[in-house]
Coordinates of C-alpha atoms in Angstrom, one line a residue:
Chain A
M1 CA 54.8 78.4 90.9
S2 CA 52.4 76.4 88.9
V3 CA 51.3 77.6 85.4
A4 CA 48.4 77.2 83.0
F5 CA 48.9 78.4 79.4
I6 CA 45.9 79.5 77.3
G7 CA 46.4 79.9 73.6
L8 CA 48.7 77.5 71.8
G9 CA 49.1 79.3 68.4
A10 CA 52.3 80.0 66.4
M11 CA 53.6 82.1 69.3
G12 CA 51.9 80.5 72.4
G13 CA 52.7 76.9 71.4
P14 CA 56.4 77.2 71.6
M15 CA 56.2 79.6 74.6
A16 CA 54.2 77.0 76.5
G17 CA 56.8 74.4 75.5
H18 CA 59.5 76.5 77.3
V19 CA 57.3 76.7 80.5
S20 CA 56.9 72.9 80.3
A21 CA 60.6 72.4 79.8
A22 CA 61.2 74.4 83.0
G23 CA 58.8 72.0 84.8
L24 CA 56.3 74.7 85.7
L25 CA 53.4 73.9 83.3
K26 CA 50.4 72.0 84.7
A27 CA 47.6 72.8 82.3
V28 CA 46.9 74.1 78.8
G29 CA 43.8 75.4 77.0
N30 CA 43.1 76.3 73.4
R31 CA 40.0 77.3 71.4
T32 CA 40.5 74.4 69.1
F33 CA 40.6 71.9 72.0
A34 CA 42.3 69.1 70.0
K35 CA 45.4 71.3 69.9
A36 CA 45.5 71.4 73.7
E37 CA 45.0 67.7 73.9
A38 CA 47.8 67.0 71.5
F39 CA 50.1 69.3 73.5
A40 CA 49.2 67.6 76.8
A41 CA 49.8 64.2 75.3
A42 CA 53.3 65.3 74.2
H43 CA 54.2 66.9 77.6
E44 CA 54.2 64.8 80.7
G45 CA 52.4 66.3 83.7
V46 CA 50.3 68.7 81.6
V47 CA 46.6 68.4 81.4
A48 CA 44.3 69.9 78.7
V49 CA 41.4 71.9 80.1
E50 CA 38.3 72.7 78.2
S51 CA 37.1 75.3 80.6
L52 CA 38.7 77.2 83.4
A53 CA 36.5 75.5 85.9
Q54 CA 38.8 72.5 85.3
L55 CA 41.9 74.5 86.2
P56 CA 44.1 72.4 88.7
E57 CA 43.9 73.7 92.3
S58 CA 47.7 74.2 92.3
V59 CA 47.8 76.7 89.4
D60 CA 48.7 80.2 90.7
V61 CA 49.7 81.8 87.3
V62 CA 47.7 81.8 84.1
I63 CA 49.4 82.9 80.9
S64 CA 47.4 83.9 77.9
C65 CA 48.4 84.3 74.3
V66 CA 45.2 84.9 72.4
T67 CA 43.9 87.2 69.6
A68 CA 41.3 89.7 70.6
D69 CA 40.6 92.1 73.5
A70 CA 37.3 90.2 74.2
D71 CA 39.2 86.9 74.6
V72 CA 41.4 88.5 77.3
L73 CA 38.5 90.1 79.2
E74 CA 36.4 86.9 79.1
L75 CA 39.4 85.0 80.5
A76 CA 39.9 87.6 83.3
Q77 CA 36.2 87.3 84.2
S78 CA 36.3 83.5 84.2
L79 CA 39.4 83.5 86.4
A80 CA 37.8 86.1 88.8
A81 CA 34.7 83.8 89.0
L82 CA 37.0 81.1 90.4
A83 CA 37.6 83.3 93.5
R84 CA 41.2 82.2 94.0
P85 CA 43.0 85.1 95.7
G86 CA 46.6 85.5 94.6
L87 CA 46.0 84.2 91.1
V88 CA 48.0 86.1 88.5
L89 CA 47.0 86.5 84.9
I90 CA 49.9 87.4 82.5
D91 CA 48.7 88.3 79.0
H92 CA 51.0 88.1 76.1
S93 CA 48.4 89.0 73.5
T94 CA 48.4 92.3 71.6
I95 CA 45.3 94.3 72.7
A96 CA 44.4 97.9 73.5
S97 CA 46.0 99.3 76.6
A98 CA 42.5 100.3 77.8
S99 CA 41.4 96.6 77.7
A100 CA 44.6 95.7 79.7
V101 CA 43.6 98.2 82.4
Q102 CA 40.1 96.7 82.4
A103 CA 41.4 93.1 82.8
A104 CA 43.6 94.3 85.7
E105 CA 40.6 95.8 87.5
I106 CA 38.8 92.5 87.2
M107 CA 41.7 90.4 88.4
R108 CA 42.5 92.8 91.3
A109 CA 38.9 93.0 92.5
A110 CA 39.0 89.2 92.8
G111 CA 42.2 89.5 95.0
G112 CA 44.5 88.5 92.1
D113 CA 46.7 90.6 89.8
F114 CA 47.4 91.2 86.1
L115 CA 50.4 92.0 83.9
D116 CA 50.1 93.1 80.3
A117 CA 53.2 91.6 78.7
P118 CA 53.1 91.7 74.9
V119 CA 56.1 90.2 73.1
S120 CA 58.1 90.8 70.0
G121 CA 60.7 88.7 68.2
G122 CA 58.6 86.6 65.9
V123 CA 57.9 82.9 65.7
E124 CA 61.7 82.3 65.8
G125 CA 62.0 84.3 69.0
A126 CA 59.2 82.2 70.5
R127 CA 60.9 79.0 69.4
N128 CA 64.4 79.7 70.5
G129 CA 63.2 81.5 73.7
K130 CA 64.6 84.9 72.7
L131 CA 61.5 87.2 72.8
S132 CA 61.5 90.8 74.0
I133 CA 58.7 91.2 76.7
M134 CA 57.4 94.7 77.3
A135 CA 55.5 94.5 80.6
G136 CA 53.1 96.8 82.5
G137 CA 51.9 96.3 86.1
H138 CA 53.1 96.0 89.7
P139 CA 56.9 95.5 89.7
D140 CA 56.6 93.0 92.6
T141 CA 54.2 90.8 90.6
L142 CA 56.6 91.0 87.6
G143 CA 59.5 90.1 89.8
Q144 CA 57.6 87.1 91.2
V145 CA 56.8 85.6 87.7
Q146 CA 60.2 86.5 86.2
P147 CA 61.5 82.9 86.5
I148 CA 58.6 81.8 84.2
L149 CA 59.1 84.5 81.6
Q150 CA 62.9 84.0 81.5
G151 CA 62.2 80.6 79.9
Y152 CA 61.3 82.4 76.6
A153 CA 62.7 85.9 76.9
A154 CA 66.0 87.4 75.9
R155 CA 64.8 90.6 77.5
I156 CA 62.1 91.5 80.0
T157 CA 61.4 95.2 80.5
H158 CA 59.1 96.8 83.0
M159 CA 57.6 99.7 81.1
G160 CA 55.3 101.1 83.9
D161 CA 51.8 100.6 85.2
V162 CA 49.3 98.2 83.5
G163 CA 48.8 99.4 79.9
A164 CA 52.4 100.6 79.5
G165 CA 53.3 97.2 78.0
Q166 CA 50.5 97.5 75.4
N167 CA 51.4 101.1 74.6
T168 CA 55.0 99.9 74.0
K169 CA 53.7 97.1 71.8
A170 CA 51.7 99.6 69.8
V171 CA 54.8 101.6 69.1
N172 CA 56.6 98.3 68.2
Q173 CA 53.9 97.5 65.6
V174 CA 54.2 101.0 64.0
L175 CA 57.9 100.1 63.4
V176 CA 57.2 96.5 62.3
A177 CA 54.6 97.5 59.8
G178 CA 56.5 100.6 58.5
I179 CA 59.8 98.6 58.2
A180 CA 57.9 96.0 56.1
Q181 CA 56.7 98.8 53.8
A182 CA 60.3 100.0 53.4
V183 CA 61.9 96.6 52.9
C184 CA 59.2 95.2 50.6
E185 CA 59.3 98.3 48.4
G186 CA 63.1 98.1 48.3
M187 CA 63.1 94.3 47.5
A188 CA 60.6 94.7 44.7
L189 CA 62.9 97.3 43.1
A190 CA 66.0 95.1 43.7
E191 CA 64.3 92.2 42.0
A192 CA 63.2 94.3 39.0
L193 CA 66.8 95.6 38.7
G194 CA 68.1 92.0 38.7
L195 CA 70.3 92.3 41.8
D196 CA 71.6 89.1 43.3
P197 CA 69.9 88.5 46.7
T198 CA 72.8 86.6 48.1
R199 CA 75.0 89.6 47.6
L200 CA 72.4 92.3 48.1
L201 CA 71.0 91.3 51.6
P202 CA 74.4 91.1 53.4
T203 CA 75.5 94.3 51.8
L204 CA 72.4 96.2 52.9
G205 CA 72.6 94.6 56.3
A206 CA 76.2 95.9 56.8
G207 CA 75.0 99.6 56.6
A208 CA 72.4 102.1 57.7
A209 CA 69.5 100.0 56.2
Q210 CA 70.2 97.1 58.6
N211 CA 67.1 95.7 60.2
W212 CA 65.7 92.5 61.8
F213 CA 62.9 92.0 59.3
M214 CA 65.1 92.1 56.1
E215 CA 67.5 89.6 57.6
R216 CA 64.7 87.1 58.4
R217 CA 62.2 87.8 55.7
G218 CA 64.3 89.2 52.8
P219 CA 65.3 85.8 51.5
T220 CA 61.9 84.2 51.9
M221 CA 59.9 87.1 50.3
L222 CA 62.3 87.0 47.2
A223 CA 61.6 83.3 47.0
N224 CA 57.8 83.9 47.3
Q225 CA 57.6 81.9 50.6
F226 CA 54.9 83.5 52.8
S227 CA 53.7 80.5 54.8
S228 CA 55.6 81.0 58.1
G229 CA 56.1 84.1 60.3
F230 CA 53.5 86.7 61.3
K231 CA 50.1 86.5 59.6
L232 CA 49.2 89.7 57.9
A233 CA 45.6 89.6 59.1
L234 CA 46.9 89.7 62.7
L235 CA 49.1 92.7 62.0
H236 CA 46.0 94.4 60.4
K237 CA 44.1 93.7 63.6
D238 CA 47.0 95.2 65.7
L239 CA 47.1 98.3 63.5
L240 CA 43.5 99.1 64.1
I241 CA 44.4 99.3 67.8
V242 CA 47.5 101.4 67.0
K243 CA 45.5 103.8 64.8
A244 CA 42.9 104.4 67.5
L245 CA 45.7 105.0 70.0
A246 CA 47.5 107.5 67.7
E247 CA 44.2 109.3 67.0
S248 CA 43.6 109.8 70.7
A249 CA 47.3 110.8 71.2
G250 CA 47.0 113.3 68.3
T251 CA 50.1 112.0 66.5
D252 CA 50.5 111.4 62.8
H253 CA 49.5 107.9 61.6
S254 CA 50.0 108.1 57.9
I255 CA 52.3 105.1 57.6
V256 CA 49.9 103.0 59.8
D257 CA 47.0 104.1 57.5
K258 CA 49.0 103.0 54.4
C259 CA 49.7 99.6 56.0
L260 CA 46.1 99.2 57.0
A261 CA 45.0 99.9 53.4
D262 CA 47.6 97.6 51.8
Y263 CA 46.9 94.7 54.2
G264 CA 43.2 95.2 53.7
T265 CA 43.7 94.8 50.0
L266 CA 45.7 91.6 50.5
M267 CA 43.1 90.2 52.8
A268 CA 40.4 91.0 50.2
Q269 CA 42.6 89.1 47.7
G270 CA 42.6 86.1 50.0
H271 CA 46.1 86.5 51.4
G272 CA 45.2 87.1 55.0
D273 CA 47.0 84.0 56.3
D274 CA 50.2 85.0 54.4
E275 CA 53.3 86.4 56.3
I276 CA 53.4 90.2 56.4
S277 CA 56.3 90.2 53.8
S278 CA 53.6 89.2 51.3
L279 CA 53.2 92.9 51.0
I280 CA 55.8 92.6 48.2
R281 CA 53.0 91.4 46.0
L282 CA 51.6 95.0 45.9
K283 CA 55.1 96.5 45.4
R284 CA 56.0 94.6 42.3
K285 CA 55.4 95.8 38.7
P286 CA 51.7 95.0 38.0
Chain B
M1 CA 99.1 102.8 44.9
S2 CA 99.0 106.6 45.3
V3 CA 95.6 108.2 45.9
A4 CA 93.9 111.6 45.5
F5 CA 90.6 112.2 47.4
I6 CA 88.1 114.7 46.0
G7 CA 85.2 115.8 48.3
L8 CA 86.0 116.2 52.0
G9 CA 82.4 116.4 53.4
A10 CA 80.8 114.7 56.4
M11 CA 81.6 111.3 54.8
G12 CA 84.5 112.1 52.5
G13 CA 86.5 113.8 55.2
P14 CA 86.9 110.9 57.6
M15 CA 87.2 108.5 54.6
A16 CA 90.2 110.5 53.3
G17 CA 91.6 110.4 56.8
H18 CA 91.7 106.6 56.7
V19 CA 93.5 106.6 53.3
S20 CA 96.0 109.0 54.8
A21 CA 96.5 106.8 57.9
A22 CA 97.3 103.9 55.5
G23 CA 100.0 106.1 54.0
L24 CA 98.4 106.1 50.5
L25 CA 97.0 109.6 50.3
K26 CA 99.0 112.2 48.2
A27 CA 96.4 114.9 47.3
V28 CA 93.0 116.2 48.3
G29 CA 90.6 118.5 46.6
N30 CA 87.4 120.2 47.7
R31 CA 84.9 122.7 46.3
T32 CA 85.5 125.0 49.3
F33 CA 89.3 125.0 48.8
A34 CA 90.1 126.1 52.4
K35 CA 88.8 122.7 53.6
A36 CA 91.3 120.9 51.4
E37 CA 94.1 123.2 52.6
A38 CA 93.2 122.6 56.2
F39 CA 93.2 118.8 55.6
A40 CA 96.6 119.0 53.9
A41 CA 98.0 121.0 56.7
A42 CA 96.9 118.4 59.2
H43 CA 98.1 115.4 57.2
E44 CA 101.8 115.1 56.4
G45 CA 102.7 114.3 52.7
V46 CA 99.2 115.4 51.4
V47 CA 98.9 118.4 49.1
A48 CA 95.7 120.4 48.4
V49 CA 94.9 120.7 44.7
E50 CA 92.7 123.5 43.3
S51 CA 92.4 121.8 39.9
L52 CA 93.1 118.3 38.6
A53 CA 95.8 119.8 36.4
Q54 CA 97.8 120.0 39.7
L55 CA 97.4 116.3 40.4
P56 CA 100.8 114.8 41.4
E57 CA 102.3 112.6 38.7
S58 CA 102.4 109.6 41.1
V59 CA 98.6 109.5 41.6
D60 CA 97.0 106.4 40.0
V61 CA 93.7 106.3 41.9
V62 CA 91.3 109.1 42.3
I63 CA 88.5 108.7 44.8
S64 CA 85.4 111.0 44.8
C65 CA 82.7 111.6 47.4
V66 CA 80.7 114.5 46.0
T67 CA 77.0 115.4 45.6
A68 CA 75.6 115.5 42.2
D69 CA 75.8 113.4 39.0
A70 CA 77.2 116.5 37.1
D71 CA 80.1 116.7 39.6
V72 CA 81.1 113.1 38.9
L73 CA 80.9 113.5 35.1
E74 CA 82.9 116.7 35.2
L75 CA 85.5 114.9 37.3
A76 CA 85.7 112.0 34.9
Q77 CA 86.1 114.4 31.9
S78 CA 88.9 116.4 33.7
L79 CA 90.7 113.1 34.5
A80 CA 90.3 111.8 31.0
A81 CA 91.8 115.1 29.7
L82 CA 95.0 114.4 31.7
A83 CA 95.5 111.4 29.4
R84 CA 97.1 109.2 32.0
P85 CA 96.4 105.5 31.0
G86 CA 95.7 103.3 33.9
L87 CA 94.2 106.0 36.1
V88 CA 91.2 104.6 38.1
L89 CA 88.3 106.7 39.4
I90 CA 86.4 105.3 42.3
D91 CA 83.2 107.2 43.0
H92 CA 81.6 106.9 46.4
S93 CA 78.8 109.5 45.6
T94 CA 75.2 108.5 45.3
I95 CA 74.2 109.2 41.6
A96 CA 72.1 107.6 39.0
S97 CA 73.4 104.3 37.7
A98 CA 73.1 105.7 34.1
S99 CA 75.5 108.5 35.1
A100 CA 77.9 105.9 36.5
V101 CA 77.8 104.1 33.2
Q102 CA 78.6 107.3 31.4
A103 CA 81.5 108.1 33.7
A104 CA 82.9 104.6 33.1
E105 CA 82.7 105.2 29.3
I106 CA 84.7 108.4 29.7
M107 CA 87.4 106.9 31.9
R108 CA 87.8 103.7 29.8
A109 CA 88.0 105.7 26.5
A110 CA 91.0 107.5 28.1
G111 CA 92.7 104.2 28.9
G112 CA 91.6 104.3 32.6
D113 CA 88.8 102.6 34.5
F114 CA 85.9 103.4 36.8
L115 CA 84.1 101.9 39.8
D116 CA 80.8 103.0 41.2
A117 CA 81.2 102.3 44.9
P118 CA 78.5 104.0 46.9
V119 CA 78.6 103.5 50.6
S120 CA 76.2 103.1 53.6
G121 CA 76.8 103.2 57.3
G122 CA 76.4 106.9 58.1
V123 CA 78.9 109.4 59.4
E124 CA 79.8 107.0 62.3
G125 CA 80.6 104.3 59.7
A126 CA 82.9 106.7 57.9
R127 CA 84.6 107.8 61.1
N128 CA 85.2 104.3 62.5
G129 CA 86.0 102.8 59.1
K130 CA 83.0 100.4 59.1
L131 CA 81.2 101.3 55.9
S132 CA 79.4 98.9 53.6
I133 CA 80.7 99.5 50.0
M134 CA 78.4 98.3 47.1
A135 CA 80.6 98.2 44.1
G136 CA 80.0 97.9 40.3
G137 CA 82.7 97.5 37.6
H138 CA 85.5 95.2 36.6
P139 CA 86.3 92.7 39.4
D140 CA 90.0 93.0 38.6
T141 CA 90.0 96.7 39.2
L142 CA 88.0 96.2 42.4
G143 CA 90.6 93.7 43.5
Q144 CA 93.4 96.1 42.8
V145 CA 92.0 98.9 44.9
Q146 CA 90.7 96.7 47.7
P147 CA 93.6 97.6 50.0
I148 CA 92.6 101.3 49.9
L149 CA 88.9 100.6 50.5
Q150 CA 89.6 98.2 53.3
G151 CA 90.8 101.2 55.3
Y152 CA 87.2 102.4 55.8
A153 CA 85.0 99.4 55.0
A154 CA 83.6 96.7 57.1
R155 CA 82.3 95.0 54.0
I156 CA 83.0 95.4 50.3
T157 CA 80.6 93.7 47.9
H158 CA 81.0 93.4 44.2
M159 CA 77.4 93.7 42.9
G160 CA 78.1 93.4 39.1
D161 CA 79.0 95.6 36.2
V162 CA 79.3 99.4 36.4
G163 CA 75.9 100.8 37.6
A164 CA 75.1 97.8 39.9
G165 CA 76.6 99.6 42.8
Q166 CA 74.4 102.6 42.3
N167 CA 71.3 100.3 41.7
T168 CA 72.1 98.7 45.1
K169 CA 72.5 102.1 46.7
A170 CA 69.0 103.1 45.3
V171 CA 67.5 100.1 47.1
N172 CA 69.4 100.9 50.2
Q173 CA 68.0 104.5 50.2
V174 CA 64.4 103.1 49.8
L175 CA 65.0 101.2 53.1
V176 CA 66.8 104.1 54.8
A177 CA 64.0 106.5 54.0
G178 CA 61.2 104.1 54.7
I179 CA 62.7 103.0 58.0
A180 CA 63.0 106.6 59.0
Q181 CA 59.2 107.0 58.4
A182 CA 58.4 104.0 60.5
V183 CA 60.8 104.9 63.4
C184 CA 59.8 108.6 63.5
E185 CA 56.1 107.8 63.4
G186 CA 56.6 105.3 66.2
M187 CA 58.8 107.6 68.3
A188 CA 56.3 110.5 68.1
L189 CA 53.6 108.1 69.4
A190 CA 55.9 106.8 72.2
E191 CA 56.6 110.4 73.2
A192 CA 52.9 111.3 73.3
L193 CA 52.2 108.2 75.4
G194 CA 54.9 109.2 77.9
L195 CA 57.1 106.1 77.4
D196 CA 60.6 106.3 78.9
P197 CA 63.1 106.2 76.0
T198 CA 65.8 104.6 78.2
R199 CA 63.5 101.6 78.6
L200 CA 61.7 101.8 75.3
L201 CA 64.6 101.8 72.8
P202 CA 66.4 98.6 74.2
T203 CA 63.1 96.8 74.4
L204 CA 62.2 97.5 70.8
G205 CA 65.7 96.8 69.8
A206 CA 65.5 93.3 71.3
G207 CA 62.6 92.2 69.0
A208 CA 61.2 92.3 65.5
A209 CA 61.4 96.1 65.3
Q210 CA 65.2 96.2 65.6
N211 CA 67.0 98.4 63.2
W212 CA 70.2 100.4 62.8
F213 CA 68.5 103.8 62.5
M214 CA 66.5 103.6 65.7
E215 CA 69.6 102.5 67.7
R216 CA 71.6 105.5 66.4
R217 CA 69.0 108.2 65.9
G218 CA 66.2 107.2 68.4
P219 CA 67.9 108.9 71.4
T220 CA 68.9 112.0 69.5
M221 CA 65.5 112.6 67.8
L222 CA 63.7 112.3 71.1
A223 CA 66.2 114.9 72.5
N224 CA 65.5 117.2 69.4
Q225 CA 69.1 116.9 68.3
F226 CA 69.3 117.0 64.5
S227 CA 72.7 118.5 63.8
S228 CA 74.8 115.5 63.1
G229 CA 74.2 112.5 60.8
F230 CA 72.7 112.5 57.2
K231 CA 71.3 115.8 56.0
L232 CA 67.7 115.4 54.8
A233 CA 68.2 117.6 51.7
L234 CA 70.8 115.0 50.5
L235 CA 68.4 112.1 51.1
H236 CA 65.7 114.1 49.2
K237 CA 68.2 114.4 46.3
D238 CA 68.9 110.7 46.4
L239 CA 65.2 109.8 46.4
L240 CA 64.6 111.8 43.2
I241 CA 67.1 109.3 41.6
V242 CA 65.4 106.4 43.3
K243 CA 62.0 107.5 42.1
A244 CA 63.1 107.8 38.5
L245 CA 64.7 104.3 38.7
A246 CA 61.5 102.7 40.2
E247 CA 59.4 104.5 37.5
S248 CA 61.5 103.0 34.8
A249 CA 61.5 99.6 36.5
G250 CA 57.7 99.8 36.9
T251 CA 57.7 99.0 40.6
D252 CA 55.7 100.7 43.3
H253 CA 57.3 103.8 44.9
S254 CA 54.6 105.0 47.2
I255 CA 56.9 105.1 50.3
V256 CA 59.5 107.0 48.3
D257 CA 56.9 109.5 47.2
K258 CA 55.7 110.0 50.8
C259 CA 59.3 110.6 51.9
L260 CA 60.0 113.0 49.0
A261 CA 56.8 115.0 50.0
D262 CA 57.7 115.1 53.7
Y263 CA 61.4 116.0 53.2
G264 CA 60.2 118.6 50.6
T265 CA 58.0 120.1 53.3
L266 CA 60.9 120.2 55.9
M267 CA 63.2 121.8 53.3
A268 CA 60.5 124.5 52.6
Q269 CA 60.4 125.1 56.4
G270 CA 64.2 125.7 56.4
H271 CA 65.2 122.3 57.9
G272 CA 67.1 121.0 54.9
D273 CA 70.4 120.8 56.8
D274 CA 68.8 118.8 59.6
E275 CA 69.5 115.1 60.1
I276 CA 66.8 112.8 58.4
S277 CA 65.3 111.9 61.8
S278 CA 64.1 115.5 61.9
L279 CA 61.1 113.9 60.1
I280 CA 59.7 113.4 63.7
R281 CA 58.7 117.1 63.5
L282 CA 55.9 116.2 61.0
K283 CA 54.8 113.1 63.1
R284 CA 54.2 114.9 66.3
K285 CA 50.8 116.3 67.4
P286 CA 50.5 119.7 65.6

């Protein structure tokens, strides 16, 4: 297999690095092209492509890690226009499951295939190759690209048909956002009570309050460090997708609504690029 | 050391069992006295006491795991009335830190001492002896009773003076209650989307959504099993303490308020004895 990776952000960058380390990466693309050029310069055998028309003939798998639904659909259309049967698009972005189904229709009509394969595990998971991949699509296609994904995944789970990966990611984001509410509200109280973080965090982590987010973001939020991790404007974007999904499913979305309101406030205050633990700002005594 | 254990509920029962297994337990007490009698009958060398006046002379440490602040204060007063200098009361209940300070004053005035030592880790933590103990009080006293606590703790943390244990537990309960909101809202959505729990839960657990509660209560809540675990009426009681504490600290308590409202609704519907994951009832499509 021969891979092109599109989208070299905080997650995509390190993921593409793992594909390159496995000797499978041939090309990279990125909206800010200089980033793709820098990546190519640092990785032997990898070329930077400005448009998909420049995609090396040998590439049979394209991986995307971009932001919006429209980015993924545009990418699928550009790949379909190349008329290369057998071409597989694996999308790691968080988009609506309906958009994933649309992208699959486009790829399949052109004789290719599509997997929705959103990820969880944060920037550290991308860096150390320990992401959880929740995939939807043909199991045979997933089996075929498994060796690529294994380069950056601790766990790859086939959740069902195309869209099932994104539906799983939507559920994941309810938990991620809601847990941030719980932990930030708790940490603001702990801080006000003068509890020592070096004793508090391991104590909480040894009981029923244990969670991934507190272990990674507890120490940094209490030190007012919000520069690395998951940008809150991106979680806000994801939660708009989640809210629409919960509305159509008819389930309660009150925690999602609360998170949307709070992250909206922080974005309006100019904190959109902060890590999601920056929510502690709204939990502290005013 | 020679121990009496007061309060043989879902947590206290197994904890007292560990003290007995260590050969340190001499007496047990319980509001419903038949429970204490049954425990004593099943554990050699342990007597059931109906009142603290019957406390064996050899007992130098009393451990309590009861419900309300008033229970603990009454216990401290009864022990002080025994006028046995050196008697230590260790309280594992969740009460206000101000009540813990009051109990310590009573015990110390009688020549004894007091530790607030609330626990986290659920009924399974109590059963398998893997609780997290968050303790407040004199470090020397804590050091002295450490061998008893080690029988049911995976971690014992000295958080500071008397009251610091309860302050830590308050923070713990913010997380426990808020994480339940996040997980129940996510699980209701997953259920409505038809996602397979046997694939969903390990997938979420391998990423940034990982948490203790989902791992233990995810499978049971999706199977509508709410009979074992942490009774929601008890969490509601704890959250009233937490809310008062956050109000006086001046920090935001909006997630705590939401949990109080939801658990209040479930109690009014007759579900007060359900496990806290029963919150999923309010998250599902009506």
